[in-house]
């Protein structure tokens, strides 16, 4: 029985295949609405859309992500048409305010209604196929452009037309594009649209109208330069356009001084750039609370980006001491803090194509601590020395490492050379030459800040300076972060899941969202001038999982013996000088104390790192 059924189905498919070869390519209804999902496998994207198209009135509208972003293509508005985009915008004073932006067409580039169904002119029916559980006709067109072979495929079915007896109209099921570059021997592009619902009923004119009273601000520049923001679907529907990709890629090359060895290499890079560009703009349409942007990494593959994340977790105890501070209520800490303001942070560097992030996190923390122990003089210390010289403690130079192994090396050798003394950062494994350098910033050990504690990490940052932290940076959203508070639901926070080392230099709150101010080592072209605001919610990406700070040999304290007046004078001088960073406290006693020792005439004025405690029994005097 089963064999008979299979034979019947096969026969029907064969008949349809024979018949459809002679069928003229169908033309879509001039008025339709359709719901579906755009899939871009290479960019790892699934973007839901809802579209309305009215050819007669020369209007279209496409909504993305459930209407969060609405785009309008209105040929009947103005001499050359108008594109509108409505999206939520968040500023310091407004949260998710609906804003309308406008781009007008020009004589060279008119705004036309945008179909989400390809023109089937030039397509040929090649048979039948079951797609998404439906028996469909398969229409295909193959184009060869230079070394590129582009294959466009449309799967559709037919439905009886109630208005026209014995007539049928086409219903879209799936549309796919696969691009193969014979020169590269690989697929350079692949995307497809799955259509879930389709209607040819008349569309209410209100669909194409912007809410009354909503002003639309002009957006500068020609329309074809804003395809990604005002009409992203234009890139995916045949006949497609690539002029915007060419424009963005040229701009990218000029800005970042990109040069490629040959045409093959440039073609590869442009294809990677295309996918990353799609990803960036698709994520931005989701309005996650942060934005992505094109940076110097936009032509790099995922494998190349992975090489920048050089934290190698070994699974062994790192030898750090227990966090020494007593618990402090969060309300007693500053609401926001930023060590950059006080000069404790060196400029952002670029680790280049070297997985040396661990050295940047380590050195950044030591630089900040040394700043506090060195009369507020900021000294650049050498990442290159750690890359070259700490192999014996388990670090692997440009192939990864861990901060505590760098601390171990510093502890044994008595510090770290300055950058001026050792030489500049190379972005490569180099020859160790510390014998010719003077070591400074000698440490006595390191401390593990209480894992998972927001208050403990805040306390450590304020009291001890910038802190070395590890994060999960293995997400494309992080690679192209531009601004806003970064929260990635897919981020992991277990210690063995963190692959990148960075520096926590402060914290704060924006629109009710707590964040950590993180310094990265991917140049100031990345992020917000090299920094990222990372959400503290749910220990996202693991900032609070394994923070460490180092103990330097000398504390920031001074003693004056046998004269109480001199001790009081010193307290006042220190309050006005060295520790102006804590100027938000109005009372000196909040961060200084004068303690009388066993000798009644011996007074010690202590500038204490644990300045939150006024009671002398809470102050530390062991070199902290």
Coordinates of C-alpha atoms in Angstrom, one line a residue:
X1 CA 0.0 0.0 0.0
X2 CA 2.8 2.4 0.9
X3 CA 4.6 1.7 -2.4
X4 CA 1.4 2.5 -4.3
X5 CA 1.1 5.8 -2.4
X6 CA 4.7 6.8 -3.0
X7 CA 4.3 5.9 -6.7
X8 CA 1.2 8.2 -7.0
X9 CA 3.0 11.1 -5.3
X10 CA 6.1 10.6 -7.5
X11 CA 3.9 10.5 -10.6
X12 CA 2.1 13.7 -9.6
X13 CA 5.3 15.5 -8.9
X14 CA 6.7 14.4 -12.3
X15 CA 3.6 15.6 -14.0
X16 CA 3.7 19.0 -12.3
X17 CA 7.4 19.2 -13.2
X18 CA 6.7 18.6 -16.8
X19 CA 3.8 21.1 -16.8
X20 CA 5.5 23.9 -14.9
X21 CA 8.4 24.1 -17.3
X22 CA 6.0 25.6 -19.8
X23 CA 4.2 27.9 -17.3
X24 CA 5.0 31.6 -17.6
X25 CA 6.5 33.0 -14.4
X26 CA 3.7 34.2 -12.2
X27 CA 3.3 37.9 -11.3
X28 CA 2.5 38.8 -7.7
X29 CA -0.7 40.6 -6.8
X30 CA -0.1 44.4 -6.9
X31 CA -1.5 44.7 -3.4
X32 CA -0.5 42.3 -0.6
X33 CA 0.5 42.0 3.0
X34 CA 2.8 39.3 4.2
X35 CA 4.4 38.1 7.4
X36 CA 7.7 36.2 7.6
X37 CA 11.2 35.8 8.9
X38 CA 14.5 36.8 7.2
X39 CA 17.3 34.3 7.9
X40 CA 21.0 35.1 7.4
X41 CA 23.0 32.0 8.4
X42 CA 26.4 33.6 8.0
X43 CA 25.5 36.5 10.3
X44 CA 23.5 34.2 12.7
X45 CA 20.4 36.3 12.3
X46 CA 16.6 35.6 12.3
X47 CA 14.7 38.8 11.8
X48 CA 10.9 38.7 11.8
X49 CA 9.1 41.2 9.5
X50 CA 5.6 42.3 8.5
X51 CA 5.1 44.0 5.2
X52 CA 2.4 45.9 3.3
X53 CA 2.8 46.7 -0.4
X54 CA 0.5 48.7 -2.6
X55 CA 1.8 49.2 -6.2
X56 CA -1.1 51.3 -7.3
X57 CA -0.6 54.0 -4.6
X58 CA 3.2 53.6 -4.8
X59 CA 3.5 52.9 -1.1
X60 CA 5.0 50.2 1.1
X61 CA 5.8 49.7 4.7
X62 CA 7.9 47.0 6.4
X63 CA 8.0 46.5 10.2
X64 CA 10.8 44.6 12.0
X65 CA 10.8 42.8 15.3
X66 CA 7.1 43.0 15.9
X67 CA 6.8 46.7 15.0
X68 CA 9.6 47.9 17.1
X69 CA 11.1 49.5 14.0
X70 CA 8.8 50.7 11.2
X71 CA 10.0 51.7 7.7
X72 CA 8.0 53.5 5.0
X73 CA 8.8 53.8 1.3
X74 CA 6.5 56.5 -0.1
X75 CA 6.9 57.3 -3.8
X76 CA 3.9 59.5 -3.8
X77 CA 5.4 61.9 -1.2
X78 CA 7.4 64.7 -2.8
X79 CA 9.0 64.9 -6.2
X80 CA 11.3 61.9 -5.7
X81 CA 9.6 60.0 -2.9
X82 CA 10.3 59.8 0.8
X83 CA 11.6 57.2 3.2
X84 CA 10.6 57.2 6.9
X85 CA 11.8 55.3 9.9
X86 CA 10.0 55.2 13.3
X87 CA 12.0 53.7 16.1
X88 CA 12.4 54.1 19.9
X89 CA 15.2 56.4 21.0
X90 CA 16.6 56.7 24.5
X91 CA 18.4 59.7 25.8
X92 CA 19.5 61.0 29.2
X93 CA 16.0 62.5 29.6
X94 CA 13.7 60.2 27.7
X95 CA 13.3 56.4 27.6
X96 CA 12.2 54.7 24.4
X97 CA 10.6 57.8 22.9
X98 CA 9.1 57.1 19.5
X99 CA 11.0 59.1 16.9
X100 CA 10.5 59.6 13.2
X101 CA 13.4 60.2 10.8
X102 CA 13.1 61.1 7.2
X103 CA 15.2 60.8 4.0
X104 CA 14.0 62.3 0.8
X105 CA 14.7 60.9 -2.7
X106 CA 16.6 62.7 -5.4
X107 CA 16.8 62.9 -9.2
X108 CA 19.5 60.3 -9.1
X109 CA 17.9 58.1 -6.4
X110 CA 14.2 58.0 -6.2
X111 CA 12.3 56.3 -3.4
X112 CA 10.2 53.4 -4.7
X113 CA 7.8 51.1 -2.9
X114 CA 9.7 48.0 -1.6
X115 CA 8.5 44.6 -2.3
X116 CA 9.5 41.7 0.0
X117 CA 8.7 39.3 -2.9
X118 CA 11.2 39.0 -5.7
X119 CA 10.3 39.8 -9.3
X120 CA 10.2 36.3 -11.0
X121 CA 11.0 37.7 -14.4
X122 CA 13.8 35.5 -15.8
X123 CA 13.0 32.6 -13.4
X124 CA 12.2 29.1 -14.7
X125 CA 10.2 26.4 -13.1
X126 CA 12.5 23.5 -12.4
X127 CA 10.0 21.1 -10.7
X128 CA 8.2 20.5 -7.5
X129 CA 9.5 20.1 -4.0
X130 CA 8.1 19.7 -0.5
X131 CA 9.1 22.7 1.6
X132 CA 8.0 23.3 5.1
X133 CA 5.5 20.5 4.8
X134 CA 3.9 22.0 1.6
X135 CA 4.1 20.7 -2.0
X136 CA 5.4 23.7 -3.9
X137 CA 6.6 24.7 -7.3
X138 CA 10.3 25.5 -7.5
X139 CA 11.3 28.5 -9.6
X140 CA 14.9 29.3 -10.1
X141 CA 17.2 31.8 -11.8
X142 CA 21.0 31.6 -12.1
X143 CA 23.2 34.6 -12.7
X144 CA 26.9 34.7 -13.4
X145 CA 28.7 38.0 -12.6
X146 CA 32.4 37.7 -13.1
X147 CA 33.6 34.9 -10.8
X148 CA 30.3 34.9 -8.9
X149 CA 27.5 32.5 -9.5
X150 CA 24.3 33.6 -7.8
X151 CA 21.4 31.1 -7.5
X152 CA 18.0 32.5 -6.7
X153 CA 15.1 30.1 -5.8
X154 CA 11.5 30.8 -5.1
X155 CA 9.1 28.1 -3.7
X156 CA 5.4 28.9 -4.2
X157 CA 2.0 27.4 -4.3
X158 CA -1.3 28.4 -6.0
X159 CA -4.7 29.2 -4.6
X160 CA -8.0 29.6 -6.5
X161 CA -8.9 33.2 -7.2
X162 CA -12.4 33.8 -5.9
X163 CA -12.8 36.9 -8.1
X164 CA -11.7 35.1 -11.3
X165 CA -13.3 31.7 -11.9
X166 CA -10.8 29.0 -13.0
X167 CA -7.9 31.4 -12.2
X168 CA -5.2 31.0 -9.6
X169 CA -2.8 33.3 -7.9
X170 CA 0.6 32.6 -6.5
X171 CA 1.4 32.4 -2.7
X172 CA 5.0 32.7 -1.6
X173 CA 6.4 30.0 0.7
X174 CA 10.2 30.5 0.7
X175 CA 12.8 32.6 -1.2
X176 CA 16.5 31.8 -1.1
X177 CA 19.7 33.2 -2.4
X178 CA 23.0 31.3 -2.5
X179 CA 26.1 33.0 -3.9
X180 CA 29.2 31.0 -4.9
X181 CA 32.5 32.5 -5.9
X182 CA 34.5 30.2 -8.1
X183 CA 37.6 32.2 -7.6
X184 CA 37.5 31.6 -3.9
X185 CA 35.9 28.2 -4.1
X186 CA 33.4 29.0 -1.5
X187 CA 29.9 30.4 -0.9
X188 CA 30.2 34.1 -0.2
X189 CA 26.6 34.7 0.6
X190 CA 23.4 32.9 1.7
X191 CA 20.1 34.1 3.0
X192 CA 16.4 33.1 2.8
X193 CA 13.0 34.4 3.6
X194 CA 10.3 32.2 5.0
X195 CA 6.7 33.5 4.4
X196 CA 4.2 32.5 7.1
X197 CA 1.1 34.5 6.1
X198 CA 0.0 36.1 2.9
X199 CA -3.0 38.2 1.9
X200 CA -4.1 40.0 -1.2
X201 CA -6.9 42.0 0.5
X202 CA -7.0 45.8 0.1
X203 CA -4.8 47.6 2.6
X204 CA -6.2 50.4 4.9
X205 CA -4.6 53.7 3.8
X206 CA -3.9 54.4 7.5
X207 CA -1.2 51.7 7.4
X208 CA 1.0 54.1 5.4
X209 CA 0.3 57.1 7.5
X210 CA 2.6 58.2 10.4
X211 CA 0.8 58.9 13.7
X212 CA -0.7 62.4 13.6
X213 CA 1.3 65.0 15.3
X214 CA 4.6 63.1 15.1
X215 CA 7.2 65.3 13.5
X216 CA 9.8 63.6 11.2
X217 CA 13.3 65.0 11.4
X218 CA 15.4 65.1 8.2
X219 CA 18.3 62.7 8.0
X220 CA 21.2 64.1 5.8
X221 CA 22.7 62.3 2.8
X222 CA 21.3 60.6 -0.3
X223 CA 18.8 57.8 0.1
X224 CA 21.0 55.0 -1.2
X225 CA 23.5 55.7 1.7
X226 CA 20.8 54.8 4.2
X227 CA 19.5 51.5 2.9
X228 CA 20.6 49.6 6.0
X229 CA 18.5 51.9 8.3
X230 CA 15.6 53.1 6.2
X231 CA 15.1 50.1 3.8
X232 CA 17.2 47.1 4.8
X233 CA 15.0 44.7 2.8
X234 CA 16.3 46.2 -0.5
X235 CA 19.5 44.2 -0.2
X236 CA 17.7 40.9 -0.1
X237 CA 15.0 41.0 -2.8
X238 CA 15.8 40.5 -6.4
X239 CA 16.7 42.6 -8.2
X240 CA 19.1 43.5 -5.4
X241 CA 21.5 46.5 -5.0
X242 CA 25.0 46.4 -3.6
X243 CA 26.0 50.1 -4.0
X244 CA 25.6 50.7 -0.3
X245 CA 27.9 47.9 0.6
X246 CA 30.5 49.2 -1.8
X247 CA 30.2 52.6 -0.3
X248 CA 30.5 51.5 3.3
X249 CA 33.4 49.2 2.5
X250 CA 35.3 52.0 0.8
X251 CA 34.7 54.3 3.7
X252 CA 35.8 51.5 6.1
X253 CA 39.1 51.0 4.2
X254 CA 39.9 54.7 4.2
X255 CA 39.1 55.3 7.9
X256 CA 41.1 52.3 9.1
X257 CA 43.9 52.4 6.6
X258 CA 43.0 48.9 5.3
X259 CA 45.1 47.4 2.5
X260 CA 44.9 43.9 1.1
X261 CA 47.5 41.8 -0.5
X262 CA 45.5 41.1 -3.7
X263 CA 42.0 41.2 -5.2
X264 CA 41.2 37.7 -3.9
X265 CA 42.0 38.8 -0.3
X266 CA 39.9 42.0 -0.8
X267 CA 37.0 40.1 -2.1
X268 CA 37.1 37.8 0.9
X269 CA 37.3 40.7 3.3
X270 CA 34.4 42.5 1.6
X271 CA 32.2 39.4 1.9
X272 CA 33.0 39.1 5.6
X273 CA 32.4 42.9 6.0
X274 CA 29.0 42.5 4.3
X275 CA 27.8 39.9 6.8
X276 CA 29.1 41.8 9.8
X277 CA 27.4 45.0 8.4
X278 CA 24.1 43.1 8.2
X279 CA 24.5 41.8 11.7
X280 CA 25.3 45.3 13.1
X281 CA 22.2 46.9 11.6
X282 CA 19.9 44.0 12.4
X283 CA 20.9 44.1 16.1
X284 CA 20.4 47.9 16.1
X285 CA 16.9 47.4 14.9
X286 CA 16.2 45.4 18.0
X287 CA 16.9 48.4 20.2
X288 CA 18.5 46.4 23.0
X289 CA 19.6 49.4 25.1
X290 CA 23.0 49.5 23.4
X291 CA 24.1 50.1 19.8
X292 CA 26.6 48.4 17.6
X293 CA 28.8 50.1 15.0
X294 CA 31.3 49.4 12.2
X295 CA 34.8 49.4 13.7
X296 CA 38.2 48.3 12.6
X297 CA 37.3 44.6 13.2
X298 CA 34.4 44.6 10.7
X299 CA 36.4 42.7 8.0
X300 CA 37.5 39.9 10.4
X301 CA 36.0 36.5 10.5
X302 CA 34.7 34.9 13.8
X303 CA 37.9 32.8 14.0
X304 CA 40.0 35.9 13.8
X305 CA 38.0 37.6 16.4
X306 CA 38.3 34.6 18.7
X307 CA 42.1 35.1 18.6
X308 CA 41.7 38.4 20.4
X309 CA 40.2 36.7 23.4
X310 CA 43.3 35.3 25.1
X311 CA 42.2 34.4 28.6
X312 CA 43.1 30.7 29.1
X313 CA 41.5 29.2 32.1
X314 CA 43.6 26.5 33.7
X315 CA 41.2 25.3 36.4
X316 CA 43.7 25.6 39.2
X317 CA 43.5 27.8 42.3
X318 CA 45.1 31.1 41.6
X319 CA 46.8 31.6 44.9
X320 CA 45.0 34.8 45.8
X321 CA 44.2 35.9 49.3
X322 CA 40.7 36.3 50.7
X323 CA 39.0 39.7 50.2
X324 CA 40.0 41.6 53.4
X325 CA 37.4 44.3 53.6
X326 CA 34.4 44.0 55.9
X327 CA 31.0 44.3 54.3
X328 CA 29.9 47.8 53.5
X329 CA 26.3 48.8 52.7
X330 CA 26.0 49.9 49.1
X331 CA 24.4 53.2 50.1
X332 CA 27.7 54.1 51.9
X333 CA 29.6 53.8 48.6
X334 CA 29.7 56.6 46.0
X335 CA 26.8 56.2 43.6
X336 CA 29.2 56.4 40.6
X337 CA 32.9 56.3 40.3
X338 CA 35.4 56.7 37.4
X339 CA 39.2 56.4 37.9
X340 CA 39.8 58.1 34.6
X341 CA 38.7 61.4 36.1
X342 CA 41.5 61.2 38.7
X343 CA 44.2 60.3 36.3
X344 CA 44.7 56.7 37.3
X345 CA 44.2 55.1 33.9
X346 CA 46.5 55.1 30.9
X347 CA 45.2 55.6 27.3
X348 CA 43.6 52.7 25.6
X349 CA 45.9 50.5 23.5
X350 CA 45.4 48.0 20.7
X351 CA 46.6 44.5 21.5
X352 CA 46.6 43.9 17.7
X353 CA 46.5 40.4 16.4
X354 CA 47.9 39.0 19.6
X355 CA 45.8 37.2 22.3
X356 CA 47.5 39.2 25.0
X357 CA 44.4 40.7 26.7
X358 CA 45.5 39.0 30.0
X359 CA 48.6 41.3 30.1
X360 CA 46.5 44.4 29.6
X361 CA 44.1 43.6 32.4
X362 CA 47.0 42.8 34.7
X363 CA 49.1 45.9 33.8
X364 CA 46.0 48.2 34.0
X365 CA 45.3 47.1 37.6
X366 CA 49.0 47.5 38.6
X367 CA 49.2 50.9 37.0
X368 CA 46.2 52.1 39.0
X369 CA 47.5 50.7 42.3
X370 CA 51.0 52.2 41.6
X371 CA 49.3 55.5 40.9
X372 CA 47.9 55.5 44.4
X373 CA 51.2 54.4 45.9
X374 CA 53.3 56.9 44.0
X375 CA 52.0 60.3 44.8
X376 CA 49.4 60.2 42.1
X377 CA 52.0 59.9 39.3
X378 CA 50.7 57.7 36.5
X379 CA 53.4 55.5 35.0
X380 CA 53.0 53.3 31.9
X381 CA 54.1 49.8 32.7
X382 CA 55.1 47.2 30.2
X383 CA 52.6 44.6 28.8
X384 CA 55.3 43.4 26.5
X385 CA 57.5 42.3 29.5
X386 CA 54.8 40.0 30.7
X387 CA 54.2 38.6 27.2
X388 CA 58.0 38.0 26.7
X389 CA 59.0 36.8 30.2
X390 CA 56.2 35.0 32.1
X391 CA 56.1 31.8 30.1
X392 CA 57.7 29.9 33.0
X393 CA 54.5 30.6 35.1
X394 CA 52.1 29.1 32.5
X395 CA 51.3 32.1 30.3
X396 CA 51.6 31.7 26.6
X397 CA 52.3 35.2 25.3
X398 CA 50.1 36.0 22.3
X399 CA 48.4 32.7 22.7
X400 CA 46.8 33.5 26.0
X401 CA 47.3 33.7 29.7
X402 CA 45.9 34.5 33.1
X403 CA 46.4 37.6 35.4
X404 CA 47.5 35.6 38.5
X405 CA 50.3 34.0 36.6
X406 CA 51.5 37.5 35.7
X407 CA 51.3 38.4 39.4
X408 CA 53.4 35.3 40.2
X409 CA 56.0 36.4 37.8
X410 CA 56.0 40.0 39.3
X411 CA 56.2 38.6 42.8
X412 CA 59.3 36.5 42.0
X413 CA 61.2 39.1 40.0
X414 CA 60.3 42.1 42.2
X415 CA 58.0 44.1 40.0
X416 CA 57.6 45.1 36.4
X417 CA 59.6 47.5 34.1
X418 CA 58.1 50.7 32.8
X419 CA 57.2 50.9 29.1
X420 CA 59.8 53.5 28.5
X421 CA 62.5 51.3 30.0
X422 CA 61.5 48.0 28.5
X423 CA 60.4 49.2 25.1
X424 CA 57.1 49.6 23.3
X425 CA 54.3 47.0 22.9
X426 CA 54.9 44.8 19.8
X427 CA 51.8 42.7 19.4
X428 CA 54.1 39.7 19.0
X429 CA 56.0 37.3 21.3
X430 CA 59.4 38.9 21.8
X431 CA 62.8 38.3 23.4
X432 CA 62.7 38.8 27.2
X433 CA 65.3 41.4 28.2
X434 CA 64.4 42.4 31.8
X435 CA 68.0 42.2 32.8
X436 CA 68.5 45.5 31.0
X437 CA 65.5 47.1 32.7
X438 CA 64.7 48.5 36.1
X439 CA 61.7 46.9 37.8
X440 CA 59.1 48.9 39.7
X441 CA 55.7 48.4 41.4
X442 CA 56.8 45.5 43.5
X443 CA 53.9 43.5 44.8
X444 CA 53.5 41.3 47.9
X445 CA 50.6 39.2 46.6
X446 CA 47.1 39.5 45.2
X447 CA 43.6 39.3 46.4
X448 CA 40.5 37.6 45.0
X449 CA 37.5 40.1 45.3
X450 CA 34.4 38.3 46.6
X451 CA 33.0 36.5 43.6
X452 CA 29.5 37.6 42.5
X453 CA 29.3 40.5 44.8
X454 CA 28.4 43.9 43.3
X455 CA 29.1 45.7 46.6
X456 CA 32.5 44.1 47.0
X457 CA 33.7 44.9 43.5
X458 CA 32.5 48.5 43.9
X459 CA 34.3 48.7 47.2
X460 CA 37.5 47.3 45.7
X461 CA 37.4 49.7 42.8
X462 CA 36.9 52.8 45.0
X463 CA 39.5 51.8 47.6
X464 CA 42.1 50.0 45.5
X465 CA 41.9 51.5 42.0
X466 CA 41.1 49.7 38.7
X467 CA 40.5 46.0 39.0
X468 CA 41.5 43.1 36.6
X469 CA 38.4 41.2 35.6
X470 CA 37.6 38.4 33.2
X471 CA 34.5 38.3 30.9
X472 CA 32.7 36.3 28.3
X473 CA 33.4 38.3 25.1
X474 CA 32.6 35.5 22.7
X475 CA 29.6 37.2 21.1
X476 CA 29.5 39.2 17.9
X477 CA 27.5 41.9 19.7
X478 CA 30.5 42.5 21.9
X479 CA 32.9 42.6 19.0
X480 CA 30.9 45.5 17.4
X481 CA 29.7 47.3 20.6
X482 CA 29.5 51.0 20.1
X483 CA 27.6 52.6 23.0
X484 CA 24.9 52.1 25.6
X485 CA 24.7 49.6 28.5
X486 CA 25.7 46.2 27.1
X487 CA 23.6 43.3 28.2
X488 CA 23.8 40.1 26.3
X489 CA 21.3 37.4 27.4
X490 CA 23.5 34.6 25.9
X491 CA 26.5 35.7 27.9
X492 CA 27.9 33.2 30.4
X493 CA 29.4 34.0 33.8
X494 CA 31.0 30.8 35.1
X495 CA 34.8 31.0 35.7
X496 CA 35.6 28.4 33.0
X497 CA 33.4 30.2 30.5
X498 CA 35.2 33.6 30.5
X499 CA 37.6 34.1 27.6
X500 CA 38.7 37.7 27.7
X501 CA 40.6 39.9 30.3
X502 CA 39.7 43.5 30.7
X503 CA 40.0 46.3 33.3
X504 CA 37.1 47.6 35.5
X505 CA 37.9 51.3 36.1
X506 CA 34.5 52.5 37.5
X507 CA 30.8 52.0 37.8
X508 CA 27.5 53.8 37.7
X509 CA 23.8 53.7 36.8
X510 CA 22.0 54.9 33.7
X511 CA 18.2 54.8 33.5
X512 CA 18.1 52.4 36.4
X513 CA 20.6 50.0 34.9
X514 CA 23.7 49.4 37.0
X515 CA 26.9 49.1 34.9
X516 CA 30.6 48.5 35.1
X517 CA 32.9 50.9 33.2
X518 CA 35.3 48.5 31.4
X519 CA 38.5 49.4 29.6
X520 CA 39.2 47.1 26.7
X521 CA 42.4 46.6 24.7
X522 CA 41.0 46.7 21.1
X523 CA 42.0 50.3 20.4
X524 CA 39.9 53.4 20.8
X525 CA 38.2 52.6 17.5
X526 CA 36.3 49.9 19.4
X527 CA 33.4 50.7 21.6
X528 CA 33.0 54.1 23.2
X529 CA 36.6 55.3 22.7
X530 CA 37.8 51.9 23.8
X531 CA 35.4 51.5 26.7
X532 CA 32.2 49.6 27.3
X533 CA 29.5 50.0 29.9
X534 CA 28.7 46.4 30.9
X535 CA 25.4 45.7 32.7
X536 CA 25.8 44.5 36.3
X537 CA 22.4 42.7 36.0
X538 CA 22.7 39.0 36.9
X539 CA 26.5 39.2 36.7
X540 CA 26.1 39.5 32.9
X541 CA 29.2 38.2 31.1
X542 CA 30.9 37.4 34.4
X543 CA 32.4 40.8 35.4
X544 CA 32.0 39.9 39.1
X545 CA 33.1 36.3 38.8
X546 CA 36.8 36.5 39.2
X547 CA 38.1 40.0 39.9
X548 CA 41.6 40.3 41.3
X549 CA 43.7 43.1 42.8
X550 CA 47.3 43.2 43.8
X551 CA 49.1 44.2 47.0
X552 CA 51.9 46.6 46.6
X553 CA 54.8 46.7 49.0
X554 CA 54.2 50.2 50.4
X555 CA 50.9 51.5 51.5
X556 CA 49.8 55.1 51.1
X557 CA 50.4 56.2 54.6
X558 CA 52.8 58.3 56.5
X559 CA 53.8 58.6 60.2
X560 CA 54.9 61.5 62.3
X561 CA 56.1 60.5 65.7
X562 CA 56.2 62.3 69.0
X563 CA 54.2 65.3 67.8
X564 CA 50.4 65.3 67.7
X565 CA 50.3 68.7 66.0
X566 CA 52.5 67.5 63.2
X567 CA 50.3 64.5 62.8
X568 CA 47.2 66.7 62.5
X569 CA 49.0 69.0 60.0
X570 CA 49.9 66.0 57.9
X571 CA 46.3 64.8 57.9
X572 CA 45.2 68.1 56.6
X573 CA 47.9 68.2 53.9
X574 CA 47.0 64.8 52.7
X575 CA 43.4 65.6 52.6
X576 CA 44.0 68.6 50.4
X577 CA 46.6 66.9 48.2
X578 CA 47.1 63.2 47.6
X579 CA 43.6 62.0 48.4
X580 CA 41.6 64.7 46.6
X581 CA 40.1 61.7 44.7
X582 CA 37.8 61.1 47.7
X583 CA 36.7 64.8 47.8
X584 CA 33.1 63.7 47.7
X585 CA 33.4 63.1 51.4
X586 CA 33.0 66.3 53.4
X587 CA 34.6 65.1 56.6
X588 CA 38.3 64.2 56.7
X589 CA 37.5 61.6 59.3
X590 CA 35.8 59.5 56.8
X591 CA 39.0 58.5 55.2
X592 CA 41.7 59.5 57.7
X593 CA 42.2 58.6 61.3
X594 CA 44.8 59.6 63.9
X595 CA 45.5 56.6 66.1
X596 CA 47.4 56.8 69.3
X597 CA 49.9 53.9 69.7
X598 CA 50.9 52.2 72.9
X599 CA 53.5 55.0 73.4
X600 CA 51.2 57.9 74.4
X601 CA 53.4 60.4 72.6
X602 CA 53.5 58.4 69.3
X603 CA 50.9 59.3 66.8
X604 CA 50.4 57.9 63.4
X605 CA 48.4 59.5 60.7
X606 CA 47.0 56.8 58.4
X607 CA 45.5 57.3 54.9
X608 CA 43.6 54.1 54.9
X609 CA 42.4 52.2 51.8
X610 CA 39.5 50.9 53.8
X611 CA 38.3 54.4 54.4
X612 CA 34.7 53.5 54.9
X613 CA 35.1 52.8 58.6
X614 CA 35.5 55.5 61.1
X615 CA 36.2 53.1 64.0
X616 CA 39.9 52.6 64.4
X617 CA 39.5 48.9 64.9
X618 CA 38.4 48.5 61.3
X619 CA 41.4 50.2 59.8
X620 CA 44.2 48.1 58.3
X621 CA 47.8 48.7 59.1
X622 CA 49.5 45.7 57.4
X623 CA 50.8 47.4 54.3
X624 CA 47.4 47.9 52.6

